[in-house]
Amino acid sequence: MNAELQADRAALADTVRRFAENEIAPNVEAWDDAGEFPRALYTRAAELGLLGLGYPEAFGGTPASYSLKLPAWIALARHGKSGGVLASLFSHNIGLPPVVLHASDPVRHEVVPAVLCGEKIAALAITEPGGGSDVAALRMTAKRDGDHYVLNGEKTFITSGMRADWITVAVRTGEGRGAGGISMLLLPGDAPGLSRTRLTKMGWWCSDTATLHFDNVRVPARYLLGDEGAGFRMIMGNFNGERIGLAAGALGFAQACLDEALAWSRERKTFGAALIEHQAVRHKLVDMQMRIASTEAWLEAVSAEGDAHEAAGRFNAPEWVAQVCMLKNHATQTMQFCADQAVQILGGMGFMRGTVSERIYREVKVMMIGGGAEEIMKELAARQLGWL
């Protein structure tokens, strides 16, 4: 890694740390109770350049490699200490890339700048009530009617689903089933016929999550992203960035658990000694650090490899996609282990609202399922490695 990149990473990580410590972490409990965080946080994140990180300058963004974005993602998780905030505040990072890559130029200029400056919220709608990870089996239809598409069906588990202003939706424009008939459409959030139902969750309480209902929703054909039938490949390519982001977040949350557990073990006394003086506790902390270190090293390697592939125009190199899938599993398993060990070290306090580890413990499973469940990741990795 060259000195310029190292300096940029350090400066960005410091900016993100201060933002997370000052403007996110102190408010998380109140936002969880409210079930949402203020929309003003989008504007603040945009002012710091965080919403536009990785997007073209023409739309108000700042181009950035995986390696540059990595410390920002980790710091937001470690110091913000809330997956719910990050999920909704950065839901555009899964909803907007298909627009940037595949929309017409007028549509890109209509949509992207307003999202990156924090005025509008973008979301992605893929999952259906009966579909889950089986994207090729989605059933929601979009029938062409003149210069519009007419949408009918449902999407569920949609992050930022209650207040998204723009929703990138996977639909079936072709006949029958399978990947070939899937397309992507961009939907204005105020479209007549669209209704939303809020969902309550185990964790991520301040992230609004919804089921979306489409009843003859008319969408102008100019909001078609790319060509009809090309949606499945867009979705699969979009997953790579999402999964690296999830892995980075999982690492940051694991570090937050270790931070709290280590501080607690130094302060808490049992049987006349600080917890850290007991071998069993020290060993738990070392086990946490061991998994964190391996995750961090792998994440750095996969990010650097991804940058190299993109520079060479190999955006979905099979061997790299396999690494992303396995990394996502490894990172979320590290988060799971560290959250569990931290709660155990904190004892009764680890079960109490207000501790970082209690919140992260509740958020583990969504990280292990979102962006592709563990089982799907293993199967995809095996296929990308040519084992089947």
XYZ file of C-alpha atoms in Angstrom:
388
model
C 0.000 0.000 0.000
C 1.512 3.330 -1.022
C 2.030 6.217 1.403
C -0.648 8.409 -0.220
C -3.321 5.739 0.178
C -2.265 5.113 3.763
C -2.552 8.822 4.563
C -5.965 9.082 2.890
C -7.204 6.033 4.786
C -6.016 7.395 8.109
C -7.604 10.809 7.523
C -10.901 9.290 6.421
C -10.999 6.853 9.329
C -10.398 9.713 11.776
C -13.201 11.799 10.254
C -15.572 8.846 10.413
C -14.571 7.994 13.977
C -15.319 11.524 15.198
C -18.640 11.574 13.341
C -19.642 8.193 14.780
C -18.543 8.967 18.333
C -20.121 12.422 18.455
C -23.261 12.124 16.343
C -24.275 8.449 16.312
C -23.193 6.534 19.417
C -24.652 8.937 22.032
C -28.080 8.822 20.372
C -28.466 5.169 19.474
C -30.558 4.152 22.490
C -33.039 6.976 21.916
C -33.213 6.228 18.196
C -33.806 2.543 18.896
C -36.692 3.467 21.195
C -38.118 5.769 18.524
C -37.748 3.147 15.792
C -35.942 5.586 13.500
C -33.252 8.249 13.410
C -33.630 11.851 12.184
C -33.464 12.471 8.453
C -31.049 15.276 9.280
C -28.372 12.615 9.817
C -28.350 11.986 6.059
C -27.534 15.633 5.444
C -24.764 15.593 8.034
C -23.223 12.439 6.572
C -23.439 13.994 3.107
C -21.683 17.168 4.280
C -18.743 15.020 5.399
C -18.693 13.285 2.022
C -19.669 9.910 3.436
C -22.792 9.341 1.342
C -20.932 10.095 -1.865
C -17.897 7.939 -1.142
C -17.306 5.679 -4.132
C -19.587 7.560 -6.562
C -18.650 9.634 -9.641
C -17.802 13.292 -9.209
C -20.357 14.185 -11.887
C -23.117 13.304 -9.401
C -21.532 14.919 -6.355
C -19.592 11.870 -5.228
C -15.963 11.017 -4.559
C -14.527 8.047 -6.470
C -12.972 5.570 -4.041
C -11.546 2.068 -4.184
C -12.565 -0.767 -1.887
C -9.272 -0.278 -0.055
C -10.037 3.382 0.622
C -13.639 2.773 1.699
C -12.663 -0.090 3.993
C -11.483 1.895 7.057
C -14.560 4.122 6.824
C -16.927 1.142 6.928
C -15.058 -0.418 9.842
C -14.886 2.823 11.838
C -18.594 3.531 11.383
C -19.429 0.139 12.879
C -16.816 0.148 15.635
C -17.497 3.665 16.889
C -21.139 4.134 15.875
C -22.024 0.808 17.492
C -25.357 0.443 15.683
C -26.127 -1.728 12.692
C -29.554 -0.155 12.437
C -28.162 3.309 11.809
C -25.675 2.089 9.233
C -28.225 -0.081 7.425
C -30.619 2.773 6.690
C -28.140 5.654 6.506
C -26.274 3.810 3.749
C -29.136 1.896 2.113
C -28.320 3.860 -1.053
C -25.135 1.803 -1.355
C -27.257 -1.150 -2.453
C -30.068 0.792 -4.107
C -28.081 3.316 -6.118
C -25.289 1.393 -7.924
C -27.676 -0.169 -10.491
C -28.933 3.349 -11.251
C -25.426 4.747 -11.678
C -24.364 1.849 -13.889
C -27.465 1.205 -15.971
C -29.892 4.160 -15.975
C -30.041 6.685 -18.781
C -28.025 9.833 -18.260
C -31.089 12.064 -17.619
C -32.375 9.612 -14.980
C -28.978 9.429 -13.289
C -28.836 13.209 -13.020
C -32.430 13.304 -11.795
C -31.873 10.784 -9.009
C -28.271 10.360 -7.877
C -27.188 13.897 -6.820
C -30.201 14.373 -4.544
C -29.436 11.087 -2.770
C -25.744 11.784 -2.334
C -26.417 15.207 -0.805
C -28.832 13.705 1.715
C -32.052 15.184 0.330
C -33.499 11.868 -0.850
C -33.297 8.277 0.416
C -32.714 5.310 -1.874
C -33.489 1.647 -1.217
C -33.269 -1.726 -2.943
C -36.220 -4.131 -3.196
C -35.327 -7.685 -4.212
C -36.660 -10.115 -1.577
C -40.249 -11.359 -1.767
C -42.383 -12.980 0.944
C -42.089 -16.415 -0.689
C -38.657 -16.069 -2.263
C -35.850 -15.306 0.172
C -32.433 -15.968 -1.343
C -33.851 -17.587 -4.494
C -33.691 -14.461 -6.632
C -34.342 -16.320 -9.884
C -37.745 -17.398 -8.543
C -39.104 -13.892 -7.896
C -42.696 -13.447 -8.992
C -43.469 -9.718 -8.922
C -44.556 -8.665 -12.406
C -44.026 -5.574 -14.530
C -46.180 -5.534 -17.666
C -45.455 -3.027 -20.417
C -48.389 -0.715 -21.150
C -47.446 1.952 -23.667
C -44.764 4.163 -22.184
C -45.238 2.696 -18.687
C -44.740 -0.556 -16.785
C -47.510 -1.737 -14.478
C -46.192 -3.397 -11.294
C -48.014 -5.941 -9.153
C -46.696 -7.983 -6.250
C -44.883 -7.619 -2.944
C -41.380 -7.102 -1.598
C -40.366 -7.653 2.012
C -37.517 -7.032 4.475
C -36.759 -3.799 2.620
C -34.276 -1.567 4.449
C -35.395 2.095 4.418
C -38.629 0.727 3.012
C -40.894 3.068 4.945
C -39.359 6.349 3.839
C -37.364 5.684 0.690
C -37.897 8.309 -2.013
C -36.448 6.082 -4.748
C -36.693 2.290 -4.809
C -34.742 0.061 -7.171
C -37.024 -2.919 -7.747
C -36.404 -6.348 -9.250
C -39.369 -7.421 -11.382
C -40.345 -10.123 -13.818
C -40.912 -8.702 -17.296
C -40.545 -12.017 -19.128
C -42.832 -15.005 -19.206
C -42.332 -18.065 -17.042
C -39.724 -18.471 -14.312
C -35.958 -18.286 -14.093
C -33.235 -15.659 -14.267
C -33.801 -14.699 -17.890
C -37.050 -12.808 -17.375
C -35.871 -10.534 -14.559
C -35.447 -6.785 -15.045
C -34.683 -3.806 -12.828
C -36.868 -0.726 -12.535
C -36.486 2.497 -10.584
C -39.633 3.513 -8.724
C -40.510 6.937 -7.251
C -41.559 6.473 -3.636
C -44.750 8.496 -4.082
C -46.091 6.374 -6.964
C -49.858 5.757 -6.658
C -50.659 2.162 -5.763
C -47.552 1.682 -3.612
C -48.259 1.026 0.071
C -45.916 0.108 2.900
C -46.171 -1.918 6.100
C -43.613 -1.431 8.872
C -41.932 -4.568 10.211
C -40.694 -5.100 13.779
C -37.395 -6.914 14.227
C -35.037 -8.642 16.643
C -32.418 -5.955 16.059
C -31.673 -2.917 13.906
C -34.583 -1.213 15.679
C -33.838 2.298 14.385
C -33.656 1.078 10.785
C -37.071 1.295 9.188
C -37.835 -2.019 7.494
C -40.964 -2.664 5.468
C -43.043 -4.877 3.274
C -43.947 -3.053 0.061
C -47.252 -3.696 -1.695
C -47.617 -2.906 -5.398
C -51.170 -2.639 -6.740
C -51.128 -1.637 -10.417
C -48.278 0.793 -9.803
C -47.430 2.621 -13.020
C -43.763 3.389 -13.617
C -42.539 5.377 -16.642
C -40.580 3.148 -19.007
C -37.670 5.596 -18.882
C -36.965 4.227 -15.399
C -36.044 0.804 -16.781
C -32.419 0.111 -15.823
C -30.517 -1.359 -18.733
C -32.352 -3.815 -20.952
C -35.316 -6.024 -20.215
C -34.161 -9.412 -18.999
C -30.752 -8.139 -17.827
C -31.745 -7.693 -14.185
C -30.412 -10.945 -12.749
C -26.824 -10.164 -13.725
C -27.181 -6.658 -12.268
C -28.377 -8.110 -8.983
C -25.557 -10.622 -8.763
C -22.932 -7.952 -9.484
C -24.490 -5.614 -6.941
C -24.134 -8.247 -4.225
C -20.332 -8.135 -4.295
C -20.067 -4.612 -2.919
C -22.833 -5.276 -0.409
C -21.087 -8.366 0.922
C -17.730 -6.644 1.323
C -19.520 -3.835 3.177
C -21.225 -6.372 5.443
C -17.889 -8.058 6.149
C -16.293 -4.713 7.035
C -19.218 -3.820 9.282
C -19.051 -7.208 10.981
C -15.366 -6.629 11.712
C -16.108 -3.207 13.200
C -18.862 -4.611 15.401
C -16.586 -7.429 16.564
C -13.999 -4.800 17.521
C -16.666 -2.828 19.408
C -17.510 -5.947 21.409
C -13.843 -6.500 22.251
C -13.455 -2.828 23.219
C -16.330 -3.067 25.693
C -15.348 -6.483 27.051
C -11.734 -5.425 27.585
C -12.714 -2.205 29.360
C -15.195 -4.086 31.546
C -12.702 -6.806 32.422
C -10.226 -4.172 33.634
C -12.793 -2.352 35.775
C -14.928 -5.191 37.136
C -13.587 -7.008 40.197
C -14.554 -10.503 41.292
C -13.041 -12.592 44.078
C -10.715 -9.735 44.952
C -9.221 -9.264 41.476
C -10.037 -7.564 38.190
C -11.681 -9.911 35.691
C -8.709 -9.659 33.347
C -6.521 -11.193 36.038
C -8.474 -14.432 35.684
C -6.980 -16.694 33.051
C -10.352 -17.818 31.681
C -11.337 -14.226 30.891
C -7.969 -13.340 29.361
C -8.234 -16.360 27.096
C -11.678 -15.282 25.909
C -10.287 -11.863 25.014
C -7.360 -13.407 23.143
C -9.711 -15.692 21.229
C -11.701 -12.611 20.181
C -8.581 -10.759 19.061
C -7.355 -13.797 17.115
C -10.540 -13.937 15.060
C -10.578 -10.174 14.565
C -6.988 -10.200 13.276
C -7.667 -12.982 10.771
C -10.804 -11.238 9.526
C -8.999 -7.926 9.135
C -6.154 -9.503 7.141
C -8.524 -11.358 4.833
C -10.685 -8.276 4.329
C -7.666 -6.196 3.339
C -6.545 -8.876 0.874
C -9.958 -9.297 -0.744
C -10.417 -5.526 -1.045
C -7.029 -5.104 -2.715
C -7.796 -7.985 -5.075
C -11.167 -6.448 -5.924
C -9.501 -3.135 -6.763
C -7.054 -4.923 -9.054
C -9.835 -6.814 -10.843
C -11.871 -3.643 -11.364
C -8.829 -1.821 -12.730
C -8.455 -4.681 -15.231
C -12.158 -4.632 -16.118
C -12.825 -8.025 -14.485
C -15.746 -7.007 -12.313
C -17.031 -10.472 -11.459
C -13.926 -12.645 -11.572
C -15.114 -16.056 -10.295
C -12.213 -16.659 -7.923
C -12.723 -13.215 -6.360
C -16.489 -13.670 -5.986
C -15.757 -16.938 -4.154
C -13.413 -15.091 -1.793
C -16.058 -12.430 -1.127
C -18.629 -15.087 -0.233
C -16.298 -16.935 2.120
C -15.076 -13.690 3.672
C -18.639 -12.580 4.367
C -19.257 -15.827 6.247
C -15.968 -15.631 8.136
C -16.492 -12.004 9.175
C -20.028 -12.512 10.420
C -18.954 -15.633 12.316
C -16.248 -13.493 13.948
C -18.899 -10.949 14.909
C -21.097 -13.725 16.319
C -18.247 -15.180 18.374
C -17.144 -11.808 19.736
C -20.665 -10.715 20.621
C -21.276 -13.980 22.458
C -17.982 -13.805 24.354
C -18.465 -10.146 25.246
C -21.927 -10.784 26.693
C -20.481 -13.687 28.688
C -17.675 -11.515 30.080
C -20.084 -8.724 31.013
C -22.294 -11.257 32.770
C -25.605 -9.795 33.923
C -24.717 -6.404 32.444
C -24.323 -8.057 29.052
C -28.030 -8.871 29.157
C -29.016 -5.279 29.902
C -30.156 -2.661 27.417
C -27.585 0.073 27.079
C -24.528 -2.096 26.642
C -22.932 -2.253 23.225
C -22.578 -6.020 23.315
C -26.273 -6.581 24.049
C -27.255 -4.575 20.976
C -24.693 -6.218 18.707
C -25.667 -9.664 20.002
C -29.211 -9.002 18.726
C -27.894 -7.778 15.384
C -25.676 -10.754 14.581
C -28.188 -12.897 12.737
C -29.297 -10.252 10.267
C -25.663 -9.789 9.269
C -25.310 -13.544 8.750
C -28.499 -13.695 6.653
C -28.563 -10.346 4.818
C -26.804 -10.118 1.472
C -26.923 -13.898 1.173
C -27.305 -16.437 3.965
C -24.327 -18.555 5.022
C -25.580 -21.601 3.166
C -26.055 -19.630 -0.048
C -22.576 -18.138 0.314
C -21.004 -21.573 0.656
C -22.838 -22.929 -2.362
C -21.981 -19.901 -4.497
C -18.317 -20.094 -3.445
C -18.152 -23.759 -4.387
C -19.619 -23.048 -7.816
C -17.335 -20.057 -8.454
C -14.353 -22.217 -7.543
C -15.419 -24.695 -10.211
C -16.094 -27.522 -7.792
C -19.481 -28.266 -9.379
